[in-house]
PDB file of C-alpha atoms in Angstrom:
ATOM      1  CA  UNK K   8      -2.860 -18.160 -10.482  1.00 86.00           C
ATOM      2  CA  UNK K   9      -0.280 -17.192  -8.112  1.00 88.00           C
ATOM      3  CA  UNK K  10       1.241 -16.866  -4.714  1.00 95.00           C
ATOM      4  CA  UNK K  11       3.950 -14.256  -4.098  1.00 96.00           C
ATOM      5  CA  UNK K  12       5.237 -12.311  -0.753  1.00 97.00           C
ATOM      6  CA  UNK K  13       4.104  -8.914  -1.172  1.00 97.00           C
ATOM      7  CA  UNK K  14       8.196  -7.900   0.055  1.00 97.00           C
ATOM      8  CA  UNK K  15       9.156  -9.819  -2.948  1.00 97.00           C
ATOM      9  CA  UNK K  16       7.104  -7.105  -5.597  1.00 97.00           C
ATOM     10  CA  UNK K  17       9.970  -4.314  -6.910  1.00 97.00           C
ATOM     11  CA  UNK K  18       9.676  -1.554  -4.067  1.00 98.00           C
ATOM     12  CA  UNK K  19       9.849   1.641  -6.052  1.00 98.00           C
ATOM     13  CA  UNK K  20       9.631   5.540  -4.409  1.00 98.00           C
ATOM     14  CA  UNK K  21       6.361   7.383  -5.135  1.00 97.00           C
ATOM     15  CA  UNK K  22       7.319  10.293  -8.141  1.00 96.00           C
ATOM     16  CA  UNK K  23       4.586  12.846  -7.361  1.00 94.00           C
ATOM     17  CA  UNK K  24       4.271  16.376  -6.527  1.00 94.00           C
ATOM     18  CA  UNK K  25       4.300  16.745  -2.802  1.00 96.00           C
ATOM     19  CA  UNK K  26       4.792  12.975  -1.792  1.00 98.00           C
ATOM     20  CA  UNK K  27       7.633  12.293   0.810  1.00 98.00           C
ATOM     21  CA  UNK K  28       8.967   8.652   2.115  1.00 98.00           C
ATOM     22  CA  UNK K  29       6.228   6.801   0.691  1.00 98.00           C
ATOM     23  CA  UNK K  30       7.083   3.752  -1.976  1.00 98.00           C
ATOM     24  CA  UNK K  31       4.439   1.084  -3.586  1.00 98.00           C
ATOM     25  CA  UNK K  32       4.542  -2.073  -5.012  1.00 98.00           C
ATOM     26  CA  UNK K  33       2.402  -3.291  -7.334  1.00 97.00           C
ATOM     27  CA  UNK K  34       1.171  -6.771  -6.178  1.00 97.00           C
ATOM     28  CA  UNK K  35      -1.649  -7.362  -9.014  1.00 96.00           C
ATOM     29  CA  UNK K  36      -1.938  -5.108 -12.203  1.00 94.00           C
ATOM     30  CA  UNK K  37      -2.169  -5.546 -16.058  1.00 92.00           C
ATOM     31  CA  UNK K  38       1.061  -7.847 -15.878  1.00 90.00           C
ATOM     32  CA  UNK K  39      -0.788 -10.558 -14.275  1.00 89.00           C
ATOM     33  CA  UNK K  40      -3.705 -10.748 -16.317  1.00 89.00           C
ATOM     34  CA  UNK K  41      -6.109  -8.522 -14.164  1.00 92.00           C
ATOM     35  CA  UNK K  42      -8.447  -6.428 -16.278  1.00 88.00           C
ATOM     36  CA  UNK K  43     -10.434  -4.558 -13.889  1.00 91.00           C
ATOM     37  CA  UNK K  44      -9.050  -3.274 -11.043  1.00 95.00           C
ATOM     38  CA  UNK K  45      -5.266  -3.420  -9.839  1.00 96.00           C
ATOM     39  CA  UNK K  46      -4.054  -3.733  -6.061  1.00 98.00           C
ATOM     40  CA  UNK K  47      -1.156  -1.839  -4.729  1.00 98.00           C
ATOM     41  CA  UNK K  48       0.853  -1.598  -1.242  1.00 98.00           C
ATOM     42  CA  UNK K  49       2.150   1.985  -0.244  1.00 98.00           C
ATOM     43  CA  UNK K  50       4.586   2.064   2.475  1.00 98.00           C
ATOM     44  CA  UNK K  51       5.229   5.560   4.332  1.00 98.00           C
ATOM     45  CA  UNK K  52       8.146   6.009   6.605  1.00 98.00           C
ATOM     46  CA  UNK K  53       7.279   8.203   9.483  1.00 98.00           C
ATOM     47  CA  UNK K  54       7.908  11.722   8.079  1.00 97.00           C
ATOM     48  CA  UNK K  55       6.065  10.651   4.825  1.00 98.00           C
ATOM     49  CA  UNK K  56       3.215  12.837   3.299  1.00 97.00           C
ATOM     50  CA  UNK K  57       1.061  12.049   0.502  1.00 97.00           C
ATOM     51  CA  UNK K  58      -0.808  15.641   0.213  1.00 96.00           C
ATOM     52  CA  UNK K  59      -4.383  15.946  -1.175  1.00 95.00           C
ATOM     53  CA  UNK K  60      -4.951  15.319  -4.195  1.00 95.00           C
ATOM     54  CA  UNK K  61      -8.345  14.012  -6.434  1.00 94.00           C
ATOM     55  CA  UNK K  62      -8.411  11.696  -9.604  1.00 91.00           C
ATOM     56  CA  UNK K  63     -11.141   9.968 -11.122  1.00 92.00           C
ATOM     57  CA  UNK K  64      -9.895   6.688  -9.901  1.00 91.00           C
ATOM     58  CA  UNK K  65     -12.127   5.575  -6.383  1.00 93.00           C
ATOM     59  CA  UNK K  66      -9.618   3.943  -3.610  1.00 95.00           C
ATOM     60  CA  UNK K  67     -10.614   0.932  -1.691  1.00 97.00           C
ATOM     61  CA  UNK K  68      -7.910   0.530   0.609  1.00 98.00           C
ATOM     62  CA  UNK K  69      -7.144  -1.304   4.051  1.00 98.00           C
ATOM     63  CA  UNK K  70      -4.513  -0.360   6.897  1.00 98.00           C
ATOM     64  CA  UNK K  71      -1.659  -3.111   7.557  1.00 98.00           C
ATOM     65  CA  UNK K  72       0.326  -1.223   9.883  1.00 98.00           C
ATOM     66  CA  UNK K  73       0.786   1.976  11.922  1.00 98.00           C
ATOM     67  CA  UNK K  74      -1.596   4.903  12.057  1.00 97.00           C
ATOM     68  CA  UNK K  75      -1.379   8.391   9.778  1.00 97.00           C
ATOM     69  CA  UNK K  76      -4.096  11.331   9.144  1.00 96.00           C
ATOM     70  CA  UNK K  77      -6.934  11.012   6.657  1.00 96.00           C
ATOM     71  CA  UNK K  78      -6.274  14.491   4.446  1.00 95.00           C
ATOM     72  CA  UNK K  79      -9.763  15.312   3.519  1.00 92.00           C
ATOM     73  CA  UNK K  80     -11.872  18.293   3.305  1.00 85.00           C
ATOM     74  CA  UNK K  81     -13.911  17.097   6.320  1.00 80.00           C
ATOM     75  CA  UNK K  82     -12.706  17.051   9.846  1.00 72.00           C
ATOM     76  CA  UNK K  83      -9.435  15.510  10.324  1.00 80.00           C
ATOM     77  CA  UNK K  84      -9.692  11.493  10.746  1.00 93.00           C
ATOM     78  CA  UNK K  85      -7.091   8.947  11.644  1.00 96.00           C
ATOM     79  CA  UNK K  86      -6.749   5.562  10.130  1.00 97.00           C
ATOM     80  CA  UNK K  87      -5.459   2.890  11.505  1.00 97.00           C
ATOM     81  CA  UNK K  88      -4.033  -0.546  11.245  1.00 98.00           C
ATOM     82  CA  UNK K  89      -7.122  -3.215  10.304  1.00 98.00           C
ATOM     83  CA  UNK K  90      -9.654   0.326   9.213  1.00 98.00           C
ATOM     84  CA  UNK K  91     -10.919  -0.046   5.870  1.00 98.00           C
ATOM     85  CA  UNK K  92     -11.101   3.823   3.940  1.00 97.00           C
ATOM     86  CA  UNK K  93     -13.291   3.654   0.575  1.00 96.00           C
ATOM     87  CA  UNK K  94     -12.435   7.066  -1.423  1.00 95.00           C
ATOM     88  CA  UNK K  95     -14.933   7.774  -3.900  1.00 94.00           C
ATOM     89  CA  UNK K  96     -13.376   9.162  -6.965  1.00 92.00           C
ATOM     90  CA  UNK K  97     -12.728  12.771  -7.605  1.00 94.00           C
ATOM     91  CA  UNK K  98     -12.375  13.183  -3.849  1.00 94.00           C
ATOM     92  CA  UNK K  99      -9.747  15.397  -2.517  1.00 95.00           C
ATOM     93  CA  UNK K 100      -7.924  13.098   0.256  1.00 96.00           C
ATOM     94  CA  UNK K 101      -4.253  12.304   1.417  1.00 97.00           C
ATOM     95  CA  UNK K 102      -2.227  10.832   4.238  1.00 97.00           C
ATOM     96  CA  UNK K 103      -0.111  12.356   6.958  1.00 97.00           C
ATOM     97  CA  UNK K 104       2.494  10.391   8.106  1.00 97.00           C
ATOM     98  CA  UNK K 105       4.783  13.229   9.627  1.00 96.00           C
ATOM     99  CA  UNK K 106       3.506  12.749  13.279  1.00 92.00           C
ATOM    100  CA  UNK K 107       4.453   9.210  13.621  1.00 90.00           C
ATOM    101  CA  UNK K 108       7.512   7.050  14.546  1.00 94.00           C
ATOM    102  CA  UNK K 109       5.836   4.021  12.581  1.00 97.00           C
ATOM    103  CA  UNK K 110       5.865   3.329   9.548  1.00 98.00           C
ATOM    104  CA  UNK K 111       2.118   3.759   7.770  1.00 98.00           C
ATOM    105  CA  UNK K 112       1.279   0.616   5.594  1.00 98.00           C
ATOM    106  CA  UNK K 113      -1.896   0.196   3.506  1.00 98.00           C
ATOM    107  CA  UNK K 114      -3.254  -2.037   0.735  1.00 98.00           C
ATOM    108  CA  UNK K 115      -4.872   0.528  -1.605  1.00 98.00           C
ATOM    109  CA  UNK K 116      -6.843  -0.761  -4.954  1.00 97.00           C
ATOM    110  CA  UNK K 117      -8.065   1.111  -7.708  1.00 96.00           C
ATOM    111  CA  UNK K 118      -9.716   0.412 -10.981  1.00 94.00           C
ATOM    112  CA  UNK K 119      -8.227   0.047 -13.943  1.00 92.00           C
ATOM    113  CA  UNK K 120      -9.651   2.380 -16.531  1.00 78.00           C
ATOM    114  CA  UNK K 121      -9.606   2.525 -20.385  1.00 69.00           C
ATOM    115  CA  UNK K 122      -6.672   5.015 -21.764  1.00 55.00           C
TER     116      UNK K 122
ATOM    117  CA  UNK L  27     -15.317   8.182   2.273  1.00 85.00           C
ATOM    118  CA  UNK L  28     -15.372   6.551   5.424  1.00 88.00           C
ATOM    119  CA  UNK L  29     -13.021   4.638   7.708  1.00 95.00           C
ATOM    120  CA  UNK L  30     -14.137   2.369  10.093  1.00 96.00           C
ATOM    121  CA  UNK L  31     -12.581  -1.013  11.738  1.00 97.00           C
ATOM    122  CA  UNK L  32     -13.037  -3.865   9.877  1.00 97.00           C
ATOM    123  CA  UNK L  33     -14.460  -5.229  12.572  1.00 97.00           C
ATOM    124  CA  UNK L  34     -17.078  -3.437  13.141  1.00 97.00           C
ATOM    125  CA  UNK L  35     -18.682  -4.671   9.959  1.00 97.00           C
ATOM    126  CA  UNK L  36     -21.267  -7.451  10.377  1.00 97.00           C
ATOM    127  CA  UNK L  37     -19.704 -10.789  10.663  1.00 98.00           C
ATOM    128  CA  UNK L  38     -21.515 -13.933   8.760  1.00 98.00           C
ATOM    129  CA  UNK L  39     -21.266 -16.713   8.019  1.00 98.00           C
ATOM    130  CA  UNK L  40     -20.310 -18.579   4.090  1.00 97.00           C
ATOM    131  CA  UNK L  41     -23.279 -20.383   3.445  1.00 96.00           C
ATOM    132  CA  UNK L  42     -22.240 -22.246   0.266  1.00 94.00           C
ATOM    133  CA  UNK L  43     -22.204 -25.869  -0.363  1.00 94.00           C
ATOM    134  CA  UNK L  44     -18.452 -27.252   0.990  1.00 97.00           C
ATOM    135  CA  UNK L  45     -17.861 -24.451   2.851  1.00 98.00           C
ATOM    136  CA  UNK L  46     -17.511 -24.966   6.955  1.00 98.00           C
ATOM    137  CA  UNK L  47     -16.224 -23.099   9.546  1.00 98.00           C
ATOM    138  CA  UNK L  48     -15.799 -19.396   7.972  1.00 98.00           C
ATOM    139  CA  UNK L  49     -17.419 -16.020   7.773  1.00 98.00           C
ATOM    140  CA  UNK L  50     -17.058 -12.968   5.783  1.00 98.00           C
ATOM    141  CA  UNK L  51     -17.607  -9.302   6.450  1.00 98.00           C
ATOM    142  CA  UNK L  52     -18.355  -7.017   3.468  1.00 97.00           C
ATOM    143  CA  UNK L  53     -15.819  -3.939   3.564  1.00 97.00           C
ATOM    144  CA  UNK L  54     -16.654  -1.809   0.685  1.00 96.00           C
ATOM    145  CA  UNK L  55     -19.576  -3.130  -1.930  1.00 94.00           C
ATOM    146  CA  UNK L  56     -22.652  -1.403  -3.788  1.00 92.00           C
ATOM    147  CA  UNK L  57     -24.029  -0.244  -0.608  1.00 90.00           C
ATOM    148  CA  UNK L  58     -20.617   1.914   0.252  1.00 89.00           C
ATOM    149  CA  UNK L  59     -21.381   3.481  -3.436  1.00 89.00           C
ATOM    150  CA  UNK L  60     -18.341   1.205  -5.109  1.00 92.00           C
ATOM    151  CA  UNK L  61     -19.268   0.479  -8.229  1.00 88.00           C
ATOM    152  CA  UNK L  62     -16.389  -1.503 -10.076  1.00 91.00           C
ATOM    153  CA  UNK L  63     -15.426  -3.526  -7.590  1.00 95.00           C
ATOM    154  CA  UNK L  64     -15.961  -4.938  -3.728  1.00 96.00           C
ATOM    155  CA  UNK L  65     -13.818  -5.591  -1.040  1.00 98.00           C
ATOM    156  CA  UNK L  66     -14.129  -8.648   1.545  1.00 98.00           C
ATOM    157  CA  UNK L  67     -12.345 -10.044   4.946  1.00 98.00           C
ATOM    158  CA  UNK L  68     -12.773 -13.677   5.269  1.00 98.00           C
ATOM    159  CA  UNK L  69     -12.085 -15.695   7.854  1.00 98.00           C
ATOM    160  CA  UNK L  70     -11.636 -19.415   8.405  1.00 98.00           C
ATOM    161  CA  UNK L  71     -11.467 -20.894  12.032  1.00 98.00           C
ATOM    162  CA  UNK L  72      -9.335 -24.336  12.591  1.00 98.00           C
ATOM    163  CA  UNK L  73     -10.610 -26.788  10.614  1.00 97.00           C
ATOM    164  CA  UNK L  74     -12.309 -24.451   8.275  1.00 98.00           C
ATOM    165  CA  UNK L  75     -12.605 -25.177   4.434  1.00 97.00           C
ATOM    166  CA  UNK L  76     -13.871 -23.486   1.000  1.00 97.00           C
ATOM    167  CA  UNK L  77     -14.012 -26.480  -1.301  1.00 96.00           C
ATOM    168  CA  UNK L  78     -12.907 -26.255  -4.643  1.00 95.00           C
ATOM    169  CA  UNK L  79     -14.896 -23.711  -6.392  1.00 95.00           C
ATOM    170  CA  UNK L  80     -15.405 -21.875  -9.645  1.00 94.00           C
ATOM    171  CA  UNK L  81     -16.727 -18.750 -10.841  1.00 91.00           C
ATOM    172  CA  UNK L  82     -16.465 -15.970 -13.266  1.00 92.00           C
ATOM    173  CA  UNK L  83     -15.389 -13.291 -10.948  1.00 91.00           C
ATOM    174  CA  UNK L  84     -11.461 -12.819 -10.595  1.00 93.00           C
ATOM    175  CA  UNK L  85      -9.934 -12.638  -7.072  1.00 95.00           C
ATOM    176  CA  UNK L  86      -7.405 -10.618  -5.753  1.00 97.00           C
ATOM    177  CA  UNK L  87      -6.332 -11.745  -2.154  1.00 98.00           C
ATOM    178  CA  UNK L  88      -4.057 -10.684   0.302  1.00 98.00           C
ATOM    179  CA  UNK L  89      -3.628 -12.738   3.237  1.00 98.00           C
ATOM    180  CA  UNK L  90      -3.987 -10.959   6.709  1.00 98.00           C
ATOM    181  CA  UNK L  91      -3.069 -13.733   9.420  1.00 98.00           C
ATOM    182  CA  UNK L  92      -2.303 -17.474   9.328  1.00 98.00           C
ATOM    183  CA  UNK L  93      -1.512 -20.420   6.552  1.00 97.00           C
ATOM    184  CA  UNK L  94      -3.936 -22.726   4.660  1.00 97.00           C
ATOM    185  CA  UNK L  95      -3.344 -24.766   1.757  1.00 96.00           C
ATOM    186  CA  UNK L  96      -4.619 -23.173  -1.443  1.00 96.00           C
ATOM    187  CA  UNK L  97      -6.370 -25.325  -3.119  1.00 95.00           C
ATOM    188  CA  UNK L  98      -6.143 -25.933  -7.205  1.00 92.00           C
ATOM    189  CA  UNK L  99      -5.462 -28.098 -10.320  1.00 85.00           C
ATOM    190  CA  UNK L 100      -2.107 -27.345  -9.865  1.00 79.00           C
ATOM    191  CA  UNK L 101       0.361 -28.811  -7.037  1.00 72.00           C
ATOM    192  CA  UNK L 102      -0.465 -28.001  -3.727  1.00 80.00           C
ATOM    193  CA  UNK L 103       0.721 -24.015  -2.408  1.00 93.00           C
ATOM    194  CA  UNK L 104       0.344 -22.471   0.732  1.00 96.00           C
ATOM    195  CA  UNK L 105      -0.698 -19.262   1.272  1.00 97.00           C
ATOM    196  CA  UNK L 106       0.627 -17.259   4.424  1.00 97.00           C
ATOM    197  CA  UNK L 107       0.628 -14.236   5.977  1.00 98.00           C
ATOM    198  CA  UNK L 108       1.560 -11.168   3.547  1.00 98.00           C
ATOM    199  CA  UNK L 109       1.125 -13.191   0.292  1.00 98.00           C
ATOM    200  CA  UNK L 110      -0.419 -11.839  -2.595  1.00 98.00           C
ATOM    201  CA  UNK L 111      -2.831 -14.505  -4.564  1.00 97.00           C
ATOM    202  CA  UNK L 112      -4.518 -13.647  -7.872  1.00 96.00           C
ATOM    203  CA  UNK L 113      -7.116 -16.250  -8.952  1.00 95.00           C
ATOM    204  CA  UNK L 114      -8.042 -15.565 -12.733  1.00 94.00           C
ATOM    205  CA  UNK L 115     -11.730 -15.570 -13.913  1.00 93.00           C
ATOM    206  CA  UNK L 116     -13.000 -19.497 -14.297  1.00 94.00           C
ATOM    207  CA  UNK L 117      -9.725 -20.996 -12.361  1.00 94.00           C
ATOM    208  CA  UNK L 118     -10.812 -23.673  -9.826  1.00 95.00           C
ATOM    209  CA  UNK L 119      -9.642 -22.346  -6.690  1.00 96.00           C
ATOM    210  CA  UNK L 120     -10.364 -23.727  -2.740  1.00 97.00           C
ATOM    211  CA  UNK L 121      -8.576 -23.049   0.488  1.00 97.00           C
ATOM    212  CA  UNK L 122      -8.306 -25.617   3.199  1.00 97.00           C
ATOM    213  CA  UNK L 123      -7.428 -24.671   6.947  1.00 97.00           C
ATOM    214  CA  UNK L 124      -8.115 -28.094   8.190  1.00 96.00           C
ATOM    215  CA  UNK L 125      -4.452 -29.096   9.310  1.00 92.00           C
ATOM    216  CA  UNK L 126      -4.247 -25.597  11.392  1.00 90.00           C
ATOM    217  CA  UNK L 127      -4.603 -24.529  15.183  1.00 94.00           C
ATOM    218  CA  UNK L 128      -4.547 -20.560  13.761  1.00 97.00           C
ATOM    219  CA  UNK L 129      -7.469 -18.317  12.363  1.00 98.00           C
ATOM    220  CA  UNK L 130      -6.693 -18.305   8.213  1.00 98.00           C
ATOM    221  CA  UNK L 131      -7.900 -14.656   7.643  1.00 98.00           C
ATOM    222  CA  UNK L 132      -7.628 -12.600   3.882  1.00 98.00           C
ATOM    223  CA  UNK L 133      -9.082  -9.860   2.270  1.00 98.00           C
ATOM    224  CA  UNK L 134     -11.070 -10.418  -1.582  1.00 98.00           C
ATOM    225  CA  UNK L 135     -11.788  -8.353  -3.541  1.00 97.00           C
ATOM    226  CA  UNK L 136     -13.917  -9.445  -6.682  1.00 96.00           C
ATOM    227  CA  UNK L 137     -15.726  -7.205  -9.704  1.00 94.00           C
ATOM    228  CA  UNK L 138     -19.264  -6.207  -9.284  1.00 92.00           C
ATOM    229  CA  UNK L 139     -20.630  -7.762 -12.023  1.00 79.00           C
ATOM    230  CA  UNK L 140     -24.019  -6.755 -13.859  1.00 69.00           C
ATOM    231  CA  UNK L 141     -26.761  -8.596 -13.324  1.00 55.00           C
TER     232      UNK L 141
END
């Protein structure tokens, strides 16, 4: 068991095609003892992208701060701070964070699948 | 996918044995198609507890709003406002908001587990 401030996790930048101003930390993950599913924080400065993309990994995620577009292939959405956004896997989604002057913060979980 | 408020989810309350003064809203479960794992807000009013507890389900928590003691075997911790708790499968675990005047207010998620 623990208790940690999520500022204190190592901040790194996101190192994937397209993504722009956006860093995560990883708050719980394999290194402290969770085998199932793992939960993240992203952080996007306002200018930040993360363009769509699809994996087999389904997102359950919740909005901390700020606002950003949904990327789907449905109309365009908006989430904001306290929505929750459940991605089923191998659907195409993203966020747009290039319209904002706030930064876009979400808690974003996924499982943790056999490699 | 979806996105909706958090709030807008149905609001009830705990009904185990200890527990007083807090509700929980399911945010993503079986019935939003997740199948690994579910995602919860709680939220304790002043003078709310969850007693001491145990179970085989893991939790990963991230605390929304307010302070309450987390309760354990080990010393006493408090657990504020942007921590990160992870409660490993069959660790006693509690949380007391009895000596606050503030709303203690997290988001769980746990493993769907088969039945």
């Amino acid at each position: 068991m623990y208790v940690i401030n999520y500022e204190e996790r190592e901040e790194t930048e996101v190192d994937k095609p397209g993504v722009e101003k956006t860093t995560v930390r990883w708050l719980i993950g394999r290194r402290s003892g969770a085998k199932t599913y793992a939960m993240r924080v992203f952080t996007m400065a306002p200018g930040g992208i993360i363009p769509l993309h699809t994996h087999t990994e389904e997102h359950e995620i919740f909005i901390l701060q700020g606002q950003a577009k949904l990327l789907s292939e449905e109309e365009g959405k908006i989430a904001r701070k306290n929505d929750v956004v459940f991605i089923p896997q191998d659907m195409p989604h993203g966020f747009d964070n290039r319209d904002s002057n706030e930064e876009f913060k979400f808690i974003c979980v996924i499982p943790l699948l056999e490699k």
